[in-house]
Short mmCIF file of C-alpha atoms in Angstrom, two decimals:
data_model
loop_
_atom_site.label_atom_id
_atom_site.label_comp_id
_atom_site.label_asym_id
_atom_site.label_seq_id
_atom_site.Cartn_x
_atom_site.Cartn_y
_atom_site.Cartn_z
CA MET A 30 127.59 -102.30 78.90
CA ASN A 31 124.46 -104.24 79.88
CA ILE A 32 123.99 -107.37 77.77
CA GLU A 33 120.30 -106.49 77.36
CA ILE A 34 121.20 -103.13 75.81
CA ALA A 35 123.66 -104.93 73.52
CA ASN A 36 120.92 -107.30 72.45
CA ARG A 37 118.64 -104.32 71.90
CA LEU A 38 121.22 -102.71 69.59
CA ARG A 39 121.55 -105.94 67.62
CA GLN A 40 117.75 -106.29 67.33
CA MET A 41 117.34 -102.73 66.09
CA ARG A 42 120.07 -103.22 63.47
CA ASN A 43 118.49 -106.43 62.20
CA LYS A 44 115.04 -104.81 62.26
CA ASN A 45 116.30 -102.06 59.95
CA GLY A 46 117.92 -104.59 57.61
CA LEU A 47 121.48 -103.40 58.12
CA SER A 48 124.64 -105.45 58.37
CA GLN A 49 127.43 -104.52 60.77
CA GLU A 50 129.53 -103.15 57.92
CA GLU A 51 126.64 -101.05 56.54
CA LEU A 52 125.85 -99.60 59.96
CA ALA A 53 129.53 -98.86 60.58
CA ALA A 54 129.78 -97.09 57.21
CA LYS A 55 126.72 -94.93 57.96
CA MET A 56 128.09 -93.96 61.40
CA GLY A 57 131.70 -93.51 60.35
CA VAL A 58 133.04 -96.14 62.76
CA SER A 59 134.69 -99.51 62.27
CA ARG A 60 132.82 -102.79 62.04
CA GLN A 61 134.74 -104.01 65.09
CA ALA A 62 133.27 -101.17 67.15
CA VAL A 63 129.72 -102.19 66.19
CA SER A 64 130.55 -105.80 66.96
CA LYS A 65 131.86 -104.83 70.44
CA TRP A 66 128.66 -102.87 71.16
CA GLU A 67 126.51 -105.86 70.28
CA ARG A 68 128.66 -108.20 72.39
CA ALA A 69 128.58 -105.86 75.41
CA GLU A 70 132.37 -105.46 75.29
CA ALA A 71 132.17 -101.70 74.78
CA SER A 72 129.57 -98.93 75.01
CA PRO A 73 128.78 -96.32 72.33
CA ASP A 74 129.37 -92.76 73.47
CA THR A 75 126.64 -90.13 73.60
CA GLU A 76 127.30 -88.91 70.07
CA ASN A 77 127.02 -92.43 68.64
CA LEU A 78 123.85 -93.09 70.67
CA ILE A 79 122.26 -89.94 69.22
CA LEU A 80 123.32 -91.01 65.73
CA LEU A 81 121.91 -94.52 66.26
CA ALA A 82 118.60 -93.10 67.42
CA LYS A 83 118.40 -90.86 64.34
CA LEU A 84 119.24 -93.73 62.01
CA TYR A 85 116.52 -95.93 63.53
CA GLY A 86 113.99 -93.06 63.78
CA ILE A 87 113.48 -93.45 67.54
CA SER A 88 114.46 -91.62 70.68
CA ILE A 89 117.44 -92.52 72.85
CA ASP A 90 115.07 -93.69 75.60
CA GLU A 91 113.35 -96.05 73.15
CA LEU A 92 116.75 -97.24 71.94
CA LEU A 93 117.95 -98.08 75.44
CA ASN A 94 114.59 -99.34 76.71
CA THR A 95 115.03 -103.11 77.10
CA ASP A 96 111.95 -103.68 79.28
CA SER A 97 114.28 -105.03 81.93
CA SER A 98 112.83 -106.03 85.27
CA GLY A 99 115.77 -104.43 86.96
CA SER A 100 114.69 -100.90 86.11
CA SER A 101 113.14 -100.45 89.58
CA GLY A 102 116.55 -99.96 91.12
CA SER A 103 116.98 -103.32 92.87
CA PRO A 104 119.93 -105.34 91.64
CA GLN A 105 118.60 -108.28 89.63
CA THR A 106 121.74 -109.42 87.81
CA SER A 107 125.43 -109.33 88.55
CA SER A 108 127.89 -107.57 86.28
CA SER A 109 128.90 -110.94 84.90
CA GLY A 110 125.33 -111.65 83.76
CA VAL A 111 124.44 -114.05 86.67
CA SER A 112 120.92 -113.64 88.03
CA LEU A 113 120.74 -112.29 91.61
CA LYS A 114 117.05 -113.03 92.22
CA LYS A 115 116.32 -115.70 94.76
CA ASP A 116 113.24 -116.58 92.71
CA ASP A 117 115.54 -118.10 90.10
CA TYR A 118 116.99 -120.46 92.70
CA GLY A 119 113.78 -121.43 94.52
CA TYR A 120 113.60 -118.65 97.15
CA GLN A 121 110.91 -116.00 97.60
CA SER A 122 112.69 -113.51 99.89
CA GLU A 123 114.76 -110.43 99.14
CA PRO A 124 117.42 -110.40 96.39
CA ILE A 125 120.85 -111.75 97.22
CA ARG A 126 123.65 -109.21 97.18
CA GLU A 127 126.38 -109.56 94.61
CA ALA A 128 129.52 -111.08 96.04
CA VAL A 129 132.74 -109.88 94.41
CA PRO A 130 136.01 -111.16 95.92
CA GLU A 131 138.41 -108.38 96.80
CA ASN A 132 141.47 -110.25 95.53
CA TYR A 133 140.18 -110.09 91.90
CA THR A 134 140.89 -107.17 89.61
CA ASP A 135 138.35 -105.77 87.14
CA LYS A 136 140.17 -107.37 84.21
CA GLU A 137 140.09 -110.76 85.89
CA ILE A 138 136.43 -110.45 86.82
CA TYR A 139 135.27 -109.05 83.47
CA PRO A 140 137.90 -109.98 80.90
CA GLY A 141 135.55 -109.25 77.99
CA ALA A 142 135.58 -105.51 78.71
CA ALA A 143 139.34 -105.30 78.21
CA ALA A 144 139.59 -107.64 75.22
CA GLN A 145 141.01 -105.97 72.13
CA GLU A 146 141.12 -107.47 68.69
CA SER A 147 144.68 -107.61 67.46
CA THR A 148 143.85 -107.47 63.77
CA SER A 149 141.09 -106.13 61.58
CA ILE A 150 139.53 -107.32 58.38
CA PRO A 151 140.93 -105.40 55.42
CA GLN A 152 138.50 -102.89 53.95
CA GLY A 153 137.00 -104.00 50.69
CA SER A 154 137.63 -107.67 51.44
CA PRO A 155 135.46 -109.83 49.15
CA PHE A 156 134.59 -112.03 52.12
CA GLY A 157 133.32 -109.30 54.48
CA ALA A 158 129.63 -109.93 53.91
CA ASP A 159 130.12 -113.71 54.01
CA ILE A 160 132.06 -113.51 57.29
CA GLU A 161 129.38 -111.41 58.93
CA GLU A 162 126.64 -113.73 57.70
CA ASP A 163 128.56 -116.76 58.94
CA GLU A 164 129.16 -115.05 62.29
CA GLN A 165 125.46 -114.33 62.66
CA LYS A 166 124.55 -117.92 61.78
CA ALA A 167 127.18 -119.32 64.14
CA SER A 168 126.27 -116.95 66.96
CA GLY A 169 122.58 -117.73 66.48
CA GLY A 170 123.19 -121.47 66.68
CA LEU A 171 125.52 -121.09 69.67
CA GLY A 172 123.02 -118.78 71.40
CA ASP A 173 120.20 -121.30 70.99
CA THR A 174 122.37 -124.09 72.34
CA MET A 175 123.57 -122.05 75.33
CA GLY A 176 120.01 -120.87 75.99
CA LYS A 177 118.74 -124.44 76.15
CA ALA A 178 121.68 -125.40 78.34
CA GLY A 179 120.99 -122.44 80.65
CA ILE A 180 117.33 -123.42 81.04
CA ALA A 181 118.34 -126.98 81.86
CA ILE A 182 120.95 -125.81 84.40
CA GLY A 183 118.40 -123.42 85.95
CA ASP A 184 115.89 -126.22 86.36
CA ILE A 185 118.54 -128.41 87.98
CA LEU A 186 119.64 -125.62 90.33
CA ASN A 187 116.03 -124.81 91.18
CA SER A 188 115.19 -128.39 92.10
CA ALA A 189 118.51 -128.80 93.92
CA GLY A 190 117.91 -125.59 95.85
CA LYS A 191 114.50 -126.74 97.03
CA LYS A 192 115.91 -130.08 98.16
CA ILE A 193 118.80 -128.38 99.95
CA GLU A 194 116.37 -125.94 101.59
CA ASP A 195 114.28 -128.81 102.89
CA GLY A 196 117.40 -130.56 104.12
CA LEU A 197 118.62 -127.40 105.89
CA LYS A 198 115.24 -126.95 107.54
CA LYS A 199 115.35 -130.46 108.88
CA ALA A 200 118.99 -130.12 109.98
CA GLY A 201 118.27 -126.79 111.70
CA SER A 202 115.28 -128.19 113.54
CA ALA A 203 117.31 -131.19 114.68
CA ASN A 204 120.29 -129.12 115.86
CA GLY A 205 118.20 -126.33 117.36
CA LYS A 206 119.73 -123.69 115.06
CA ASP A 207 117.97 -121.10 112.95
CA TRP A 208 117.45 -122.65 109.52
CA GLU A 209 117.22 -119.24 107.83
CA THR A 210 120.80 -118.46 108.87
CA ASN A 211 121.94 -121.71 107.33
CA VAL A 212 120.04 -120.92 104.13
CA GLU A 213 121.58 -117.45 103.98
CA ASN A 214 125.08 -118.86 104.40
CA PHE A 215 124.42 -121.46 101.75
CA CYS A 216 123.08 -118.89 99.31
CA GLU A 217 126.11 -116.69 99.82
CA GLY A 218 128.48 -119.56 99.12
CA LEU A 219 126.40 -120.63 96.12
CA ASN A 220 126.47 -117.09 94.77
CA LYS A 221 130.27 -117.00 95.05
CA GLY A 222 130.56 -120.32 93.25
CA ILE A 223 128.22 -119.26 90.46
CA ASP A 224 130.02 -115.94 90.11
CA LYS A 225 133.39 -117.69 89.74
CA ALA A 226 131.90 -120.11 87.23
CA GLY A 227 130.44 -117.21 85.24
CA ARG A 228 133.78 -115.41 85.17
CA ALA A 229 135.54 -118.56 84.01
CA ILE A 230 132.97 -119.20 81.26
CA GLU A 231 133.07 -115.57 80.14
CA LYS A 232 136.85 -115.64 80.02
CA SER A 233 136.85 -118.86 77.99
CA ILE A 234 134.27 -117.50 75.53
CA ASP A 235 136.23 -114.27 75.17
CA LYS A 236 139.42 -116.16 74.37
CA LEU A 237 137.57 -118.35 71.88
CA GLU A 238 136.04 -115.34 70.09
CA LYS A 239 139.40 -113.63 70.01
CA LYS A 240 141.06 -116.65 68.43
CA ILE A 241 138.25 -116.99 65.88
CA ASP A 242 138.53 -113.31 64.93
CA GLU A 243 142.30 -113.53 64.66
CA SER A 244 142.15 -116.63 62.46
CA ASP A 245 139.46 -115.10 60.23
CA ASN A 246 141.34 -111.82 59.89
CA LYS A 247 144.60 -113.62 59.21
CA TYR A 248 142.97 -115.78 56.54
CA ASN A 249 141.28 -112.84 54.81
CA TYR A 250 144.40 -110.68 54.98
CA ASN A 251 146.65 -113.42 53.64
CA TYR A 252 144.17 -114.30 50.92
CA SER A 253 143.78 -110.70 49.78
CA CYS A 254 147.55 -110.15 49.83
CA ASN A 255 148.26 -113.41 48.07
CA TYR A 256 145.51 -112.79 45.57
CA SER A 257 146.76 -109.31 44.71
CA SER A 258 150.41 -110.30 44.63
CA THR A 259 150.07 -113.65 42.90
CA GLY A 260 147.41 -112.31 40.58
CA SER A 261 149.58 -109.40 39.49
CA GLN A 262 152.65 -111.61 39.25
CA SER A 263 150.84 -114.28 37.25
CA ALA A 264 149.31 -111.63 35.01
CA GLY A 265 152.75 -110.09 34.49
CA LYS A 266 154.28 -113.47 33.79
CA SER A 267 151.52 -114.40 31.35
CA LYS A 268 151.92 -111.10 29.52
CA LYS A 269 155.68 -111.55 29.33
CA ALA A 270 155.27 -115.15 28.20
CA LYS A 271 152.78 -114.17 25.51
CA LYS A 272 154.98 -111.33 24.39
CA ALA A 273 158.05 -113.56 24.24
CA ALA A 274 156.19 -116.33 22.45
CA GLY A 275 154.38 -114.01 20.05
CA ASN A 276 150.90 -114.99 21.25
CA GLY A 277 151.62 -118.68 20.93
CA ARG A 278 153.79 -118.71 17.79
CA PRO A 279 157.47 -117.88 17.30
CA MET A 280 158.30 -114.78 15.28
CA THR A 281 160.35 -115.62 12.20
CA LEU A 282 162.70 -113.27 10.40
CA LEU A 283 160.17 -112.76 7.62
CA ASP A 284 157.48 -111.88 10.17
CA LYS A 285 159.65 -109.09 11.50
CA THR A 286 160.97 -107.73 8.20
CA LEU A 287 158.05 -108.15 5.76
CA PRO A 288 156.69 -104.56 6.16
CA ILE A 289 160.21 -103.21 5.47
CA PHE A 290 160.60 -105.26 2.27
CA VAL A 291 157.10 -104.27 1.08
CA THR A 292 157.83 -100.58 1.60
CA GLY A 293 161.14 -100.88 -0.24
CA PHE A 294 159.50 -102.70 -3.15
CA PHE A 295 156.84 -99.98 -3.41
CA PHE A 296 159.44 -97.22 -3.72
CA LEU A 297 161.24 -99.35 -6.36
CA THR A 298 158.05 -99.58 -8.47
CA CYS A 299 157.62 -95.82 -8.18
CA THR A 300 161.06 -95.21 -9.69
CA ILE A 301 160.23 -97.35 -12.77
CA GLY A 302 156.77 -95.84 -13.29
CA LEU A 303 154.71 -98.68 -11.82
CA ALA A 304 153.22 -96.93 -8.82
CA HIS A 305 150.00 -98.58 -9.95
CA PRO A 306 149.78 -101.48 -9.36
CA GLY A 307 152.86 -101.18 -7.13
CA TRP A 308 150.80 -99.87 -4.21
CA THR A 309 148.96 -103.19 -4.03
CA VAL A 310 152.03 -104.85 -2.47
CA PHE A 311 150.93 -103.32 0.84
CA LEU A 312 147.92 -105.65 0.68
CA LEU A 313 150.35 -108.57 0.99
CA ILE A 314 150.99 -107.67 4.65
CA PRO A 315 147.53 -108.63 6.02
CA LEU A 316 147.35 -111.52 3.56
CA TYR A 317 150.61 -112.97 4.86
CA TYR A 318 149.85 -112.73 8.58
CA THR A 319 146.21 -113.87 8.35
CA GLY A 320 147.09 -116.67 5.92
CA LYS A 321 149.81 -117.98 8.21
CA GLU A 322 147.52 -117.88 11.25
CA ALA A 323 144.71 -119.58 9.30
CA LEU A 324 147.04 -122.41 8.28
CA ARG A 325 148.38 -122.79 11.82
CA LYS A 326 144.90 -122.99 13.36
CA ARG A 327 143.35 -124.74 10.32
CA ASN A 328 140.57 -122.18 10.18
CA PRO A 329 140.01 -120.45 6.82
CA MET A 330 137.69 -117.92 8.47
CA ILE A 331 140.77 -116.16 9.87
CA PHE A 332 142.14 -115.46 6.40
CA CYS A 333 141.40 -111.95 5.09
CA TYR A 334 139.67 -112.98 1.85
CA PRO A 335 138.29 -109.51 0.94
CA VAL A 336 141.85 -108.16 0.83
CA LEU A 337 142.78 -111.01 -1.53
CA CYS A 338 139.93 -110.03 -3.87
CA ALA A 339 141.11 -106.43 -3.88
CA PHE A 340 144.73 -107.50 -4.48
CA VAL A 341 143.82 -109.69 -7.50
CA TYR A 342 141.39 -107.15 -8.94
CA PHE A 343 143.69 -104.10 -8.80
CA THR A 344 147.02 -105.84 -9.42
CA ILE A 345 146.03 -107.66 -12.62
CA GLY A 346 144.01 -104.68 -13.78
CA GLY A 347 146.99 -102.39 -13.27
CA PHE A 348 149.35 -104.58 -15.27
CA LEU A 349 146.79 -104.99 -18.07
CA ASP A 350 146.37 -101.24 -18.15
CA HIS A 351 150.07 -100.88 -18.95
CA LEU A 352 149.86 -103.54 -21.68
CA TRP A 353 146.55 -102.76 -23.42
CA ASN A 354 143.92 -100.31 -22.27
CA GLY A 355 141.00 -102.21 -23.88
CA LEU A 356 141.95 -105.42 -22.13
CA ALA A 357 142.11 -103.61 -18.80
CA GLU A 358 138.60 -102.21 -19.35
CA ALA A 359 137.28 -105.70 -20.08
CA TRP A 360 138.93 -106.95 -16.90
CA TYR A 361 137.45 -104.26 -14.70
CA SER A 362 133.99 -104.62 -16.26
CA LEU A 363 133.85 -108.36 -15.54
CA MET A 364 136.07 -109.11 -12.55
CA TRP A 365 134.29 -106.79 -10.11
CA LEU A 366 132.22 -109.92 -9.54
CA LEU A 367 135.15 -111.13 -7.44
CA PHE A 368 133.84 -109.02 -4.57
CA LEU A 369 130.52 -110.90 -4.71
CA THR A 370 132.42 -114.08 -3.85
CA ILE A 371 133.18 -112.69 -0.37
CA PRO A 372 129.87 -113.84 1.19
CA LEU A 373 130.28 -117.16 -0.63
CA TYR A 374 133.67 -117.67 0.98
CA TYR A 375 132.48 -116.95 4.52
CA THR A 376 129.32 -119.07 4.23
CA ILE A 377 130.62 -122.15 2.45
CA TYR A 378 133.03 -123.12 5.24
CA PRO A 379 130.39 -123.05 8.05
CA ALA A 380 127.98 -124.89 5.76
CA ILE A 381 130.51 -127.69 5.21
CA LYS A 382 131.64 -127.79 8.84
CA LYS A 383 128.11 -127.90 10.27
CA ARG A 384 126.80 -130.05 7.41
CA ASN A 385 124.02 -127.57 6.79
CA PRO A 386 123.81 -126.31 3.16
CA LEU A 387 121.12 -123.85 4.20
CA ILE A 388 123.88 -121.64 5.64
CA PHE A 389 125.43 -121.23 2.19
CA CYS A 390 124.59 -117.90 0.50
CA TYR A 391 123.03 -119.40 -2.62
CA PRO A 392 121.30 -116.19 -3.89
CA VAL A 393 124.70 -114.49 -4.30
CA LEU A 394 125.89 -117.42 -6.40
CA CYS A 395 122.85 -116.97 -8.66
CA VAL A 396 123.66 -113.28 -9.10
CA ILE A 397 127.26 -114.08 -10.03
CA VAL A 398 126.18 -116.66 -12.62
CA TYR A 399 123.51 -114.41 -14.09
CA ILE A 400 125.65 -111.28 -14.45
CA GLY A 401 128.92 -113.06 -15.23
CA MET A 402 127.47 -115.13 -18.06
CA GLY A 403 125.76 -112.07 -19.51
CA ILE A 404 129.01 -110.11 -19.56
CA LEU A 405 130.93 -112.99 -21.13
CA LEU A 406 128.27 -113.46 -23.82
CA SER A 407 128.38 -109.76 -24.57
CA GLY A 408 131.96 -110.24 -25.71
CA LEU A 409 130.74 -112.75 -28.30
CA SER A 410 127.48 -111.16 -29.40
CA TRP A 411 125.29 -108.41 -28.03
CA TRP A 412 122.20 -110.22 -29.34
CA ILE A 413 122.95 -113.37 -27.32
CA SER A 414 123.78 -111.28 -24.26
CA GLU A 415 120.48 -109.41 -24.47
CA ARG A 416 118.54 -112.65 -24.81
CA TRP A 417 120.36 -114.07 -21.78
CA PHE A 418 119.50 -111.10 -19.58
CA ALA A 419 115.92 -111.08 -20.85
CA PHE A 420 115.05 -114.75 -20.34
CA MET A 421 117.41 -116.25 -17.74
CA TRP A 422 116.49 -114.09 -14.76
CA ALA A 423 113.29 -116.11 -14.21
CA PRO A 424 114.73 -119.66 -14.18
CA ILE A 425 117.79 -118.61 -12.17
CA GLY A 426 115.65 -116.64 -9.69
CA LEU A 427 113.23 -119.55 -9.23
CA THR A 428 116.05 -121.85 -8.23
CA ILE A 429 116.55 -119.78 -5.02
CA PRO A 430 113.29 -120.81 -3.24
CA LEU A 431 113.58 -124.25 -4.78
CA TYR A 432 117.04 -124.62 -3.23
CA TYR A 433 115.87 -123.82 0.30
CA ILE A 434 112.57 -125.74 0.07
CA VAL A 435 114.16 -128.96 -1.16
CA LEU A 436 116.99 -128.85 1.35
CA SER A 437 114.68 -127.99 4.25
CA HIS A 438 112.35 -130.85 3.34
CA TYR A 439 115.25 -133.29 3.12
CA ARG A 440 116.67 -132.18 6.48
CA ASN A 441 113.27 -132.43 8.20
CA GLN A 442 112.77 -135.95 6.90
CA LYS A 443 116.22 -136.91 8.10
CA LYS A 444 115.50 -135.53 11.59
CA ALA A 445 112.13 -137.30 11.72
CA SER A 446 113.68 -140.65 10.78
CA ALA A 447 116.39 -140.18 13.40
CA ASN A 448 113.76 -139.41 16.07
CA ASN A 449 111.73 -142.47 15.08
CA GLN A 450 114.76 -144.70 15.33
CA GLY A 451 115.52 -143.31 18.77
CA THR A 452 111.95 -143.94 19.91
CA VAL A 453 112.05 -147.55 18.67
CA ARG A 454 115.33 -148.16 20.49
CA ASN A 455 113.93 -146.77 23.72
#
């Protein structure tokens, strides 16, 4: 395919903001096929040309219209991309015919047309877009460099051709021969030399591109295979290791048998009439595992403190119920305050760790003190208990804003003094 048409296809794709992979997906062909079209190594068939024209919203004539000067029918370039106009070499007469040696085959003359890529990039490769972008950058830089080199070589050949023409004119006049015949012979030999040089350069570039494609495809294929295989193997190994190690801790005999012992103990309490509080032994299971993990990691936030409150509340209340019903009622009426200590437990540790008492849930502590003391005083005297509830809500409630205001003021002063010291040091 003509290199100008290939460039036209590349320009139209870039104009429509499509990558080679996106265009290939829309047309139902491989990315390699699109790449060959844009490198003039292969030509799209009629069906693909019609589809390209529809995708770009133009006609086939507009798609293939490259504004080439060779559309008049006179040969302007050789099949290898070498210009055949004498104007490019300093001559103003008719175009030079293309010289193709008979002892060369088509594959030797145009090796790019028969080049086949041995491998392909795996579909879904995470590096597909990056490879295409890198190829475009590399090809753009190489094209600019080769374009500048071609202009320089053309200027050299142009000046050399004029000098040689002048020399041949002088030599022909001196020897009495026709100088135009000498020029024609020289141009024919020059055309053969340029054609051979073009074939050699094209063959070298084709080999280089083939090696680059093979290395890129091999790298991507090996990486994807290694990633999938090593990733799955490492994931399997890590899962097995975690399972064998018990998520970082060895499983003891008690860890494995505790639920069995708890269930057996529950059925034993049922036989002796202590189903309540016998059922509370099941609460020991989360308490044991979370307590052990909290001690191992030295983090009390892991421990299931609400379950501990429920265990203490129902277990002691159940035993007291079997001993004396009145004592059990007193227990249940007062010790429900245990559940209010849950927010205290989960806020006191962060407050100590971060050295910020504002995190502590102080209002809940005030509620516990207010209600707990009132209930305890009611056991001594209802009169004292009523006076407590009537008068102590105000002083206890006022300590809540006082607590946060005083601590906030103290912390702000501490931060200001620290900032001042840092400014003085600077």
